[in-house]
PDB file of C-alpha atoms and ligand atoms in Angstrom:
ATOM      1  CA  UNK A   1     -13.196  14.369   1.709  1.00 96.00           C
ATOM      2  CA  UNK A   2     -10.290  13.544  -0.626  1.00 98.00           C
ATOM      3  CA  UNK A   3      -7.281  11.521   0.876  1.00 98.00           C
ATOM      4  CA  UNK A   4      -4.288  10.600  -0.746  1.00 98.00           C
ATOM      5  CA  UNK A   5      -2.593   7.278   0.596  1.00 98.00           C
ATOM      6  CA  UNK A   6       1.132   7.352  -0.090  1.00 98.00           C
ATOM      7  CA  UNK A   7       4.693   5.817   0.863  1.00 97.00           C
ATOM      8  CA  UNK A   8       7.403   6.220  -1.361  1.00 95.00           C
ATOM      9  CA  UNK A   9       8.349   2.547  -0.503  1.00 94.00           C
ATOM     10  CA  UNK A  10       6.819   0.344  -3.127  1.00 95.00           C
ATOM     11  CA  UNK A  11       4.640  -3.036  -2.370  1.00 96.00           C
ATOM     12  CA  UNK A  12       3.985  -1.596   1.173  1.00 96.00           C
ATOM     13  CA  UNK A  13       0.461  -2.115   1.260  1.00 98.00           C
ATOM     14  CA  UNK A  14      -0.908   1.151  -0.589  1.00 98.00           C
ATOM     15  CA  UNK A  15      -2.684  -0.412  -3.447  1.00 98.00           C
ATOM     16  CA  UNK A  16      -4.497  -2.568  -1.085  1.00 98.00           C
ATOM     17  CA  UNK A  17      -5.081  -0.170   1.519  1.00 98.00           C
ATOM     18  CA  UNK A  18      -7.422   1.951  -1.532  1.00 98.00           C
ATOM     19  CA  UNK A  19      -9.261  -0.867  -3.030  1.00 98.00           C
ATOM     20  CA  UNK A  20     -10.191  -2.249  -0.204  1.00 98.00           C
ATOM     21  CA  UNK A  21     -11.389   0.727   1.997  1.00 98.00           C
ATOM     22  CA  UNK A  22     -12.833   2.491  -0.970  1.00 98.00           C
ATOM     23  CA  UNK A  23     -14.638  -0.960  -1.316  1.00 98.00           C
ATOM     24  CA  UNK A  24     -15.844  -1.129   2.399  1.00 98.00           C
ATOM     25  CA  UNK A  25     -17.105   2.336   2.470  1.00 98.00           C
ATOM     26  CA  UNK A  26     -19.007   2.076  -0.933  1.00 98.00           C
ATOM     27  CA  UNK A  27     -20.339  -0.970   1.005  1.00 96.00           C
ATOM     28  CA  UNK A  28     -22.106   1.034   3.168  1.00 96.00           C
ATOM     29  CA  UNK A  29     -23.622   3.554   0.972  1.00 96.00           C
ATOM     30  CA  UNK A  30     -20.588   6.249   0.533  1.00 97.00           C
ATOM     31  CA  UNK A  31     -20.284   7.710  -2.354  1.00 98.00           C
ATOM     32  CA  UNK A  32     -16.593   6.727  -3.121  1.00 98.00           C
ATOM     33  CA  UNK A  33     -14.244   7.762  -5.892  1.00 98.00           C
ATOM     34  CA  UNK A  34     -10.954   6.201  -6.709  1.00 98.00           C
ATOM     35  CA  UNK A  35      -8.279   7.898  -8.273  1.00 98.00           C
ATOM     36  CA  UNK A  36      -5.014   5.796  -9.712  1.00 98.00           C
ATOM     37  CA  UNK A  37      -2.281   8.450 -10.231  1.00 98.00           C
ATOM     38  CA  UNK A  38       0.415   5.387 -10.250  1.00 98.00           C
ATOM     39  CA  UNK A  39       1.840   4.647 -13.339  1.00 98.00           C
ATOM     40  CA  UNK A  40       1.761   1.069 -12.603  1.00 98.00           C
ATOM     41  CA  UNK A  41      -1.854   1.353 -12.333  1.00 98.00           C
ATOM     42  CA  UNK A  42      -2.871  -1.692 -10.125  1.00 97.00           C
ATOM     43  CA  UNK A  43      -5.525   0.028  -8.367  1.00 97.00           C
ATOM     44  CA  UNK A  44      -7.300   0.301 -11.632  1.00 97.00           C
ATOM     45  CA  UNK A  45      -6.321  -3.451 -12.507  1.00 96.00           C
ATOM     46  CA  UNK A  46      -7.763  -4.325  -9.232  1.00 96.00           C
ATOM     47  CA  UNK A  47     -11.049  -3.254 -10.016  1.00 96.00           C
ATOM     48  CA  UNK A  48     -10.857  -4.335 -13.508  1.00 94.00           C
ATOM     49  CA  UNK A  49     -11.240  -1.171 -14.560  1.00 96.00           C
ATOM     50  CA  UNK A  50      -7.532  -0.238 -16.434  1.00 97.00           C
ATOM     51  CA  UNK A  51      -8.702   1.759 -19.529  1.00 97.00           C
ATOM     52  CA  UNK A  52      -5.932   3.746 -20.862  1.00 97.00           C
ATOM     53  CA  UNK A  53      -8.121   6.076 -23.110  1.00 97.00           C
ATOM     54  CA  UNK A  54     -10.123   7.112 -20.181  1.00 98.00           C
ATOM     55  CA  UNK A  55      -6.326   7.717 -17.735  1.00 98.00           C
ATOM     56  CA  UNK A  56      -6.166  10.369 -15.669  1.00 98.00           C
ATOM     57  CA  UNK A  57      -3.024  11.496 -17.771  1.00 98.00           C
ATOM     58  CA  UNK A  58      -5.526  12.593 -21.034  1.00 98.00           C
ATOM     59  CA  UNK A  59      -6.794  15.255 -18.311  1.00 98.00           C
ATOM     60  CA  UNK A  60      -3.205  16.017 -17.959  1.00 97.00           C
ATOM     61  CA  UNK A  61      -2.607  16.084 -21.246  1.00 96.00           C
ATOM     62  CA  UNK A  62      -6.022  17.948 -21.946  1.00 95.00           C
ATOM     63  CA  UNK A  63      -7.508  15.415 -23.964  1.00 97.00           C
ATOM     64  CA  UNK A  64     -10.689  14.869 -22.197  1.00 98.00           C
ATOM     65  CA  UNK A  65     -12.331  16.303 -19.202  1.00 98.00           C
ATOM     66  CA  UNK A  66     -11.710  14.939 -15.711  1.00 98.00           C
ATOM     67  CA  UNK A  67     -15.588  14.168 -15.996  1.00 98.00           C
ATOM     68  CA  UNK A  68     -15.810  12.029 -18.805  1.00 98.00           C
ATOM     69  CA  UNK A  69     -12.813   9.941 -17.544  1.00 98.00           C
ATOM     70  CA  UNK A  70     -15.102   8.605 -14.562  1.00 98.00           C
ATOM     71  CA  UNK A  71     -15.481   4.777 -14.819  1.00 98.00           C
ATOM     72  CA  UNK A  72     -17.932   2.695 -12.952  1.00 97.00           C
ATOM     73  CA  UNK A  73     -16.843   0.036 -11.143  1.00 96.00           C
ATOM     74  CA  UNK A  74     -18.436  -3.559 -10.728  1.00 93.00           C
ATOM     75  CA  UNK A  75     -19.005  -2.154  -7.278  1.00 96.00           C
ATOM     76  CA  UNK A  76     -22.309  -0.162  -6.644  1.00 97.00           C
ATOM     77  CA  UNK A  77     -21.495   3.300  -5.408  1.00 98.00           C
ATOM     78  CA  UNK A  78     -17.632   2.921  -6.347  1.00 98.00           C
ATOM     79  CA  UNK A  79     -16.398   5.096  -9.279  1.00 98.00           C
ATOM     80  CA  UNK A  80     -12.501   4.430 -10.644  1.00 98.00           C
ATOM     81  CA  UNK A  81     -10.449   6.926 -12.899  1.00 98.00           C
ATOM     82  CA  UNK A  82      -7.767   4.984 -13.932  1.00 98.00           C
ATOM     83  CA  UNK A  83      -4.306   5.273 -14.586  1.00 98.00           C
ATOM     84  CA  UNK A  84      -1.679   4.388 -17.559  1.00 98.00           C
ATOM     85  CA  UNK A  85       1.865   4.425 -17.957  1.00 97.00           C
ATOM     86  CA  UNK A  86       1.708   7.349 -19.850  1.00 96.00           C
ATOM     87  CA  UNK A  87       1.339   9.145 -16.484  1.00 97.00           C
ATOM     88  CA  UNK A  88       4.913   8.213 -16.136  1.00 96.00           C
ATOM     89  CA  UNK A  89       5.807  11.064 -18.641  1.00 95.00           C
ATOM     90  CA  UNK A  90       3.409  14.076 -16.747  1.00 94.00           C
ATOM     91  CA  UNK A  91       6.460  13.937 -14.406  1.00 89.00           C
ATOM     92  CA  UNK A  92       8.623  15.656 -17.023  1.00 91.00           C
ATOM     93  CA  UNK A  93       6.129  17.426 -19.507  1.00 95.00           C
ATOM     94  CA  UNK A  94       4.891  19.389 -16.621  1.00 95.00           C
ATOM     95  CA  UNK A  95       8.075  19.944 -14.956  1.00 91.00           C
ATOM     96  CA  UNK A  96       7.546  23.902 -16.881  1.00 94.00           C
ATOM     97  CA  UNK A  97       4.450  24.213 -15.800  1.00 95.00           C
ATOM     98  CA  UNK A  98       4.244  26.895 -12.985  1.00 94.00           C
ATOM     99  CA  UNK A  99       1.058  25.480 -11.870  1.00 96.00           C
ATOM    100  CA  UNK A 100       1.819  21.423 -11.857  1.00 96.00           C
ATOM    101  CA  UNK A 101       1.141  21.181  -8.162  1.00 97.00           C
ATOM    102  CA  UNK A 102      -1.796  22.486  -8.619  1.00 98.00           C
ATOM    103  CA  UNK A 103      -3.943  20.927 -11.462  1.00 97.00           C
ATOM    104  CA  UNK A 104      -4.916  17.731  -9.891  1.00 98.00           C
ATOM    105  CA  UNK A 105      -6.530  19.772  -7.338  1.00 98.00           C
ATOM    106  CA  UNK A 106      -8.060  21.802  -9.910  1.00 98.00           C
ATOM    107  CA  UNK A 107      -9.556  19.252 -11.891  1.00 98.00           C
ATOM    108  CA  UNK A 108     -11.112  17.419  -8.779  1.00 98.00           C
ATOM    109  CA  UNK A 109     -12.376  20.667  -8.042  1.00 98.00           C
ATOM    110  CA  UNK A 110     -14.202  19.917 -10.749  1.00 97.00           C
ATOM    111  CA  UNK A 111     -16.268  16.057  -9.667  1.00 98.00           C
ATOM    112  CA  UNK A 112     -15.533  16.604  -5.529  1.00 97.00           C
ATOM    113  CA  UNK A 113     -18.605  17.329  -4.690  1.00 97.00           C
ATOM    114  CA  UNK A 114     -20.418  13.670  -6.152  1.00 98.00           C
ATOM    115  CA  UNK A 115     -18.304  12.321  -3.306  1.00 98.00           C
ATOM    116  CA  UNK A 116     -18.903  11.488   0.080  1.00 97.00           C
ATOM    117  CA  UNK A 117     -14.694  10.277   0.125  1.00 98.00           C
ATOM    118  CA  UNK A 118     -12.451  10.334  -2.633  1.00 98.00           C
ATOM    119  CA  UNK A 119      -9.260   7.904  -2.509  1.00 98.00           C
ATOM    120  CA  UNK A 120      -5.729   9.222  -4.080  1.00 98.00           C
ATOM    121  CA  UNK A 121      -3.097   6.001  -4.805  1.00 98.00           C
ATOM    122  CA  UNK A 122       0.022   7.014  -5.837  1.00 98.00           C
ATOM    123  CA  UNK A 123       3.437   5.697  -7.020  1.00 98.00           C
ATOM    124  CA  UNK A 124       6.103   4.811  -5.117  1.00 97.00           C
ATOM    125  CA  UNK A 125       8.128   7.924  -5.550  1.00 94.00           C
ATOM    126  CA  UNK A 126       7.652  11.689  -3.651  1.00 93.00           C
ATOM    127  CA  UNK A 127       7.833  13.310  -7.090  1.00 94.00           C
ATOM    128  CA  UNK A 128       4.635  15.341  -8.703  1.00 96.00           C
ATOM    129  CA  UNK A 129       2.212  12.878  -8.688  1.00 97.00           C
ATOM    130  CA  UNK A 130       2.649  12.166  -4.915  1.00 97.00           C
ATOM    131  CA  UNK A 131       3.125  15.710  -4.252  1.00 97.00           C
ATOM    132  CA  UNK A 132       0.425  17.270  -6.227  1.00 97.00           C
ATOM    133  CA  UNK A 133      -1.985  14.506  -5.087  1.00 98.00           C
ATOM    134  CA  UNK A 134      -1.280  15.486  -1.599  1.00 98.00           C
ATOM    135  CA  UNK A 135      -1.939  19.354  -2.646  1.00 98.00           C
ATOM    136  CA  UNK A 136      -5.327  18.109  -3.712  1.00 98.00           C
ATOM    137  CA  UNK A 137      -6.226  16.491   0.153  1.00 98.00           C
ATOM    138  CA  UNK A 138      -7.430  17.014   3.045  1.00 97.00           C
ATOM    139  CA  UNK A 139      -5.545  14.017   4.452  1.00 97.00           C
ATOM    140  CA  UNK A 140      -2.802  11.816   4.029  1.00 97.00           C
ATOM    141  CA  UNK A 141      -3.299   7.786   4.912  1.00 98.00           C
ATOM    142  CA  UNK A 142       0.612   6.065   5.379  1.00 98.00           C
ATOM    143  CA  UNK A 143       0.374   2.322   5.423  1.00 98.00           C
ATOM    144  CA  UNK A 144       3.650   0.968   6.940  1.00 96.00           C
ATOM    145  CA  UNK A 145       5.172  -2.947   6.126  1.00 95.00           C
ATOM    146  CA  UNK A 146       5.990  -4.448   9.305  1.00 92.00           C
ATOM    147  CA  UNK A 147       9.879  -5.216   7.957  1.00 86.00           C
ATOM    148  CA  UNK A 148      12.889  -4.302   9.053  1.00 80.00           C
ATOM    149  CA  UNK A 149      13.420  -0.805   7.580  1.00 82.00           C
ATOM    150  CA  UNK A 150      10.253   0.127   7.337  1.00 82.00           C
ATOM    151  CA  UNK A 151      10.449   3.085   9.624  1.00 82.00           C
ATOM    152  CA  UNK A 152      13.910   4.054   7.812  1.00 82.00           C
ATOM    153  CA  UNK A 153      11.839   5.657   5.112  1.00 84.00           C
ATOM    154  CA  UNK A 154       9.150   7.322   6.921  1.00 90.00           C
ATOM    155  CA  UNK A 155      10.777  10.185   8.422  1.00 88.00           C
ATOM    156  CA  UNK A 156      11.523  11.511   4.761  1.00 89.00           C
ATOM    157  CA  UNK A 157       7.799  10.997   3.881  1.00 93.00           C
ATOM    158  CA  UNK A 158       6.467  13.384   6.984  1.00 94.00           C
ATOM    159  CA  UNK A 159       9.504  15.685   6.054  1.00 94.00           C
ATOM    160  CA  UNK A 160       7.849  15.829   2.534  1.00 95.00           C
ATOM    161  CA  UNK A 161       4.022  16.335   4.130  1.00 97.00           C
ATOM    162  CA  UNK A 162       5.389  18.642   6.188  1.00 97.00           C
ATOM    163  CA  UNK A 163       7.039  20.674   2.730  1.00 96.00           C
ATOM    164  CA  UNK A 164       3.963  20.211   1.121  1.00 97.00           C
ATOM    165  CA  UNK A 165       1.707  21.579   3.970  1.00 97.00           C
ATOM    166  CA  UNK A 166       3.905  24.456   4.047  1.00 97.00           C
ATOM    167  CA  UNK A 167       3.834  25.237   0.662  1.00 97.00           C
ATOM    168  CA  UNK A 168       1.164  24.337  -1.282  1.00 97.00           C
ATOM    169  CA  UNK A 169      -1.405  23.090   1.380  1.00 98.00           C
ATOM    170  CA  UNK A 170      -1.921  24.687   4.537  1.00 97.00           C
ATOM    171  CA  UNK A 171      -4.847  22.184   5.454  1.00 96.00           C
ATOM    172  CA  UNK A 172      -3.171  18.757   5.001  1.00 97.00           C
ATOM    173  CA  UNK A 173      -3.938  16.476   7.814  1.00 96.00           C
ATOM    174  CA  UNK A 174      -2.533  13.005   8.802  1.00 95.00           C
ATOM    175  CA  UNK A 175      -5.253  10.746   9.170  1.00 96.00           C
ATOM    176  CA  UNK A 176      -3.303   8.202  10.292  1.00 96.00           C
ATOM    177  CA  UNK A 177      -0.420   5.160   9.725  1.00 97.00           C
ATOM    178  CA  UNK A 178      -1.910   1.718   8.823  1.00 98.00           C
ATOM    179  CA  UNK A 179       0.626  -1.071  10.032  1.00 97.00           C
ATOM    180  CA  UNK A 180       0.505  -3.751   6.991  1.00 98.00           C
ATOM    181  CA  UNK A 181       1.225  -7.359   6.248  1.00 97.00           C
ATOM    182  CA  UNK A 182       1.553  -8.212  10.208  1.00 97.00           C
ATOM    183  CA  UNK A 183       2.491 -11.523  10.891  1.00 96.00           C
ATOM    184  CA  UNK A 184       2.446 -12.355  14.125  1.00 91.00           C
ATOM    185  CA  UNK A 185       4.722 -15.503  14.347  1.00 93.00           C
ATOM    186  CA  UNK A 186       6.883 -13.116  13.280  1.00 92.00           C
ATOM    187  CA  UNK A 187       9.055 -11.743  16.334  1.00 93.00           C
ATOM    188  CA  UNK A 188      10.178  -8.513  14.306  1.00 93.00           C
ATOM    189  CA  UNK A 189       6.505  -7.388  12.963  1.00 95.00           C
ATOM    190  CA  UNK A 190       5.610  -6.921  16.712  1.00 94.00           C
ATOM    191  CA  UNK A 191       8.351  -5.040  17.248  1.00 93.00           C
ATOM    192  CA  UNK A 192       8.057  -2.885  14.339  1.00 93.00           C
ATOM    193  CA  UNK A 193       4.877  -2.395  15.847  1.00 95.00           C
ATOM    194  CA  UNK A 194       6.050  -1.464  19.233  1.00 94.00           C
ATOM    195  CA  UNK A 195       8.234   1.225  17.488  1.00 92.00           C
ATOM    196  CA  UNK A 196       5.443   2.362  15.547  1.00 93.00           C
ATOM    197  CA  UNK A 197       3.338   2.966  17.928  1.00 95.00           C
ATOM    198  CA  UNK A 198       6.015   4.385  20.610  1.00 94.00           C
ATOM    199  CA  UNK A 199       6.998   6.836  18.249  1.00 91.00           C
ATOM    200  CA  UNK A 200       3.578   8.012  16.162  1.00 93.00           C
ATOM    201  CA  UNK A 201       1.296   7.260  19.450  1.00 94.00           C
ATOM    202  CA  UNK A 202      -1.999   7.545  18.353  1.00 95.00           C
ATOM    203  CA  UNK A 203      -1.609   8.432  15.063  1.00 96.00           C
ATOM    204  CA  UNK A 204      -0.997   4.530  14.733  1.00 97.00           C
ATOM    205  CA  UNK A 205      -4.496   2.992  13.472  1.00 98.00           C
ATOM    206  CA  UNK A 206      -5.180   0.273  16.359  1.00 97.00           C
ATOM    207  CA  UNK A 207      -6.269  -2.551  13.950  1.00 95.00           C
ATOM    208  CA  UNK A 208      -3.150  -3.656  11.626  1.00 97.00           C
ATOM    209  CA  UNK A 209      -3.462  -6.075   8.496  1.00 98.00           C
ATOM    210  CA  UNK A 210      -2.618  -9.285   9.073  1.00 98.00           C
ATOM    211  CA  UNK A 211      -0.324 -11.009   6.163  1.00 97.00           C
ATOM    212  CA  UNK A 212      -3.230 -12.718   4.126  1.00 97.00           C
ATOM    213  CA  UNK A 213      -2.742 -14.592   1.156  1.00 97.00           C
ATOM    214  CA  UNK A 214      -6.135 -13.676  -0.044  1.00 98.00           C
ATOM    215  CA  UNK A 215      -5.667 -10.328  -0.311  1.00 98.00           C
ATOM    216  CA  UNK A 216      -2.567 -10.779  -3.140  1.00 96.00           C
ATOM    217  CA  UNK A 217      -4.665 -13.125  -4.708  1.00 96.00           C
ATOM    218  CA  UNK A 218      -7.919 -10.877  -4.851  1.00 96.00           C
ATOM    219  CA  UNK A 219      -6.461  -8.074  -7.891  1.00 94.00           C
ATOM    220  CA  UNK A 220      -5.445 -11.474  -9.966  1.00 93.00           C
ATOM    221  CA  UNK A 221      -9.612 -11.646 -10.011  1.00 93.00           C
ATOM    222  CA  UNK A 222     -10.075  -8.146 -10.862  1.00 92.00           C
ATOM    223  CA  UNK A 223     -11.955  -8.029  -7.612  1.00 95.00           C
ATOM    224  CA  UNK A 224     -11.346  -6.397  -4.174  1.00 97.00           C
ATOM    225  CA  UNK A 225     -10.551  -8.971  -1.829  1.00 97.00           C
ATOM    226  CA  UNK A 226     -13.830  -7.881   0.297  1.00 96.00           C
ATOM    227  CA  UNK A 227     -15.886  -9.024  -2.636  1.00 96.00           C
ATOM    228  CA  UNK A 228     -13.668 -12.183  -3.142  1.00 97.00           C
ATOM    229  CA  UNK A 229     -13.943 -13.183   0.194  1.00 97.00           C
ATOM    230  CA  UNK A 230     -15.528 -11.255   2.598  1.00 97.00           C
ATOM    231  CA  UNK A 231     -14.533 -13.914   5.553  1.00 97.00           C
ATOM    232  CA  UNK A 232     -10.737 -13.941   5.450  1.00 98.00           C
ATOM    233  CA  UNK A 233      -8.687 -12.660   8.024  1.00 98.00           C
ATOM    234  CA  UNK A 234      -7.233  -9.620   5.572  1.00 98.00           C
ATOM    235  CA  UNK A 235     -10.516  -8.106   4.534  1.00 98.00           C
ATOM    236  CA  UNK A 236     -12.103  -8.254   7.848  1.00 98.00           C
ATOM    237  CA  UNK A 237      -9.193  -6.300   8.908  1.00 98.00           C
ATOM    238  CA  UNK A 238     -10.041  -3.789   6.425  1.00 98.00           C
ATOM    239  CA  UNK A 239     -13.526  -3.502   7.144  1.00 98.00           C
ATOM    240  CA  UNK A 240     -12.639  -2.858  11.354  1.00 97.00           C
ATOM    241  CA  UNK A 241     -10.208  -0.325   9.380  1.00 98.00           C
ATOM    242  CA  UNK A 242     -13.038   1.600   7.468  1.00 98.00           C
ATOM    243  CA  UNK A 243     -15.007   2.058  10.766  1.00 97.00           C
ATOM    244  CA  UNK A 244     -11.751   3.493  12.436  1.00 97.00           C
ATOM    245  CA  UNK A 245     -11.147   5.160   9.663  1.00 97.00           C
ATOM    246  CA  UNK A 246     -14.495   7.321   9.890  1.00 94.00           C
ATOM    247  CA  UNK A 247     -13.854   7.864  13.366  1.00 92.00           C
ATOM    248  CA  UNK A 248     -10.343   9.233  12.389  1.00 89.00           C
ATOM    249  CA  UNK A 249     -12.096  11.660   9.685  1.00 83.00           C
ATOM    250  CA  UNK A 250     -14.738  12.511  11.709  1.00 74.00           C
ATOM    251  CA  UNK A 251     -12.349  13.805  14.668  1.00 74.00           C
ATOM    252  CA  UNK A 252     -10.058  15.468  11.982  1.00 71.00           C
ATOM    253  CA  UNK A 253     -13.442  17.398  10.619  1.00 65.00           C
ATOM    254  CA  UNK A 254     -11.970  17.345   6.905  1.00 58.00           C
ATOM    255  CA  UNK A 255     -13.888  18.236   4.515  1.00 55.00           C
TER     256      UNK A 255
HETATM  257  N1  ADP B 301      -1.662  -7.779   4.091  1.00 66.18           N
HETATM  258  C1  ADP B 301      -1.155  -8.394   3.029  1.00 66.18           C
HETATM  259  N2  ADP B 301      -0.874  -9.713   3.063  1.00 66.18           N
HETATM  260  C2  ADP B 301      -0.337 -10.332   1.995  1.00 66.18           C
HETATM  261  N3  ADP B 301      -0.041  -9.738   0.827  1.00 66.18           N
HETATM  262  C3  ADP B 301      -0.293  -8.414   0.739  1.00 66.18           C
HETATM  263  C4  ADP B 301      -0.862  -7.671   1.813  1.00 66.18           C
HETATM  264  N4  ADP B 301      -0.991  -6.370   1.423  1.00 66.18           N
HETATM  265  C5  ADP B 301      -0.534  -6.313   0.172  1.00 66.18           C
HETATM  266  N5  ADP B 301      -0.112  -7.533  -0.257  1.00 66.18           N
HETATM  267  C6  ADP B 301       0.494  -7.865  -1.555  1.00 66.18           C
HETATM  268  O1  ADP B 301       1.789  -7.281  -1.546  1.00 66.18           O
HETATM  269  C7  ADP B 301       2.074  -6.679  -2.805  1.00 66.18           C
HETATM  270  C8  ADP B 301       2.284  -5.178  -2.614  1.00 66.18           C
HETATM  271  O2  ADP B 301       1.077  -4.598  -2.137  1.00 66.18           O
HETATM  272  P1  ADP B 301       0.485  -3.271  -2.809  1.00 66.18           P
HETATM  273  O3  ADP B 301      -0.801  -2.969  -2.112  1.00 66.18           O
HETATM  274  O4  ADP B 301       0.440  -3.425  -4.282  1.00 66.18           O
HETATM  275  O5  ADP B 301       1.603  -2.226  -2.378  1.00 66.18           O
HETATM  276  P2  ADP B 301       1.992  -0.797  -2.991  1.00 66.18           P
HETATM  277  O6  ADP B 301       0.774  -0.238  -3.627  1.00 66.18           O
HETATM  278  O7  ADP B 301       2.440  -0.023  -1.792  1.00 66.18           O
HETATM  279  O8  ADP B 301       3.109  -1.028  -3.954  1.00 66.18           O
HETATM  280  C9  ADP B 301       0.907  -7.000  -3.701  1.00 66.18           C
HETATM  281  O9  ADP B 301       1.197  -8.174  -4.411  1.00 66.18           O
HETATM  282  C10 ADP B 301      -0.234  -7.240  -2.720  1.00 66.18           C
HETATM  283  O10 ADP B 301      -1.218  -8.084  -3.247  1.00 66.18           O
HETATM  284 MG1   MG B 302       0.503   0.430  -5.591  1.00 66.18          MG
END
């Protein structure tokens, strides 16, 4: 099952939301894949595993196969393909390319099936990389900051699923919106929650992630924050999220 996790928002919680699901599913024997299609590439920082040579760009650029860019990670059963900020660029030298949409989805066509889930982060933008990482999924997982306008934004971003399913991926699913940095002395993130879940229902995961300092200071490591400390209040959150999260996929029935 491949599932991108995108908001076009920046410092939401996407980053986070990857390394440390992919890291509590590998945890318990998945086969997981990460793949960093941010420029920025902190999800391949936060594994320690940034290695420009090995980028998912040099399969856009067709410099190496989509194989041989596969990284281990320090984690057993978690594989990284990392990003650089060369990736920026794919943006415009595919912009002629007929197919761009497409050739993510081509080239994990490729490695999908030595995956039990494979995890898309992307930039904070809904340009190519967002879009034709969503082509490439089954499903689409929206973390949300509990701040003021974080709902302002999100009505664009299912406007640009819904494009996407239309057009280039009839079988996109939401899996679900993951309510992030929730502090609950914080009047406003409960009522950015109330919204939330007023106006997605269900579609709302029911465990959010509380604001932990622990899980900023986990990527400084080069570890997810699960492996830096499995007992504070952020990565438990993330590990009740995992098991939801298989729940949600198993109801969708994505493959
Ligand atoms: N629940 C949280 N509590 C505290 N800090 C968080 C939390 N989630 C993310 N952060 C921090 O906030 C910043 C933005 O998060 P990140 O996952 O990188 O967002 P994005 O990928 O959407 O830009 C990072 O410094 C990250 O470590
Ligand atoms: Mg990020």
């Amino acid at each position: 099952m491949i599932i991108t996790i995108a908001n076009q928002k920046g410092g939401v919680g996407k980053t986070t939301t990857v390394v440390n699901l992919a890291t509590a599913l590998a945890s318990i024997d998945k086969k997981v894949l990460v793949i960093d299609m941010d420029p920025q590439y902190n999800s391949s920082m936060s594994f320690n595993s940034y290695e420009p040579k090995l980028s998912i760009y040099r399969v856009f650029s067709n410099e190496i196969k989509i194989e041989d860019t596969i990284q281990e990670s320090q984690i057993p059963n978690l594989n990284i393909i990392s990003a650089c900020e060369d990736l920026a660029a794919a943006e415009y030298e595919l912009a002629d390319d007929e197919n761009r949409n497409f050739l993510l989805k081509n080239y994990i066509n490729n490695i999908k099936n030595d995956y039990e889930y494979i995890f898309i982060d992307t930039p904070p933008t809904l340009g190519l990389l967002t879009v034709s990482s969503l082509t490439a999924s089954g499903e689409v997982l929206i973390p949300v900051q509990c701040e003021f306008f974080a709902l302002e934004g999100l009505s664009k971003l299912i406007k640009t699923i819904e494009l996407v399913k239309k057009n280039l991926n009839i079988s996109l699913k939401l899996n679900g919106i993951i309510l992030t940095m929730y502090d609950k002395r914080n009047s406003l993130s409960s009522l950015i929650e109330k919204e939330a879940r007023e106006y997605f229902d269900t579609n709302v995961y029911k465990f959010n992630v509380p604001r932990n300092v622990t899980l900023s200071e986990a990527p400084s490591h080069g570890l997810p924050a699960i492996i830096y400390d499995l007992k504070c209040s952020g990565s438990q959150a993330y590990i009740a999220l995992a098991k939801e999260f298989l729940e949600r996929s198993n109801l969708n029935g994505s493959k």
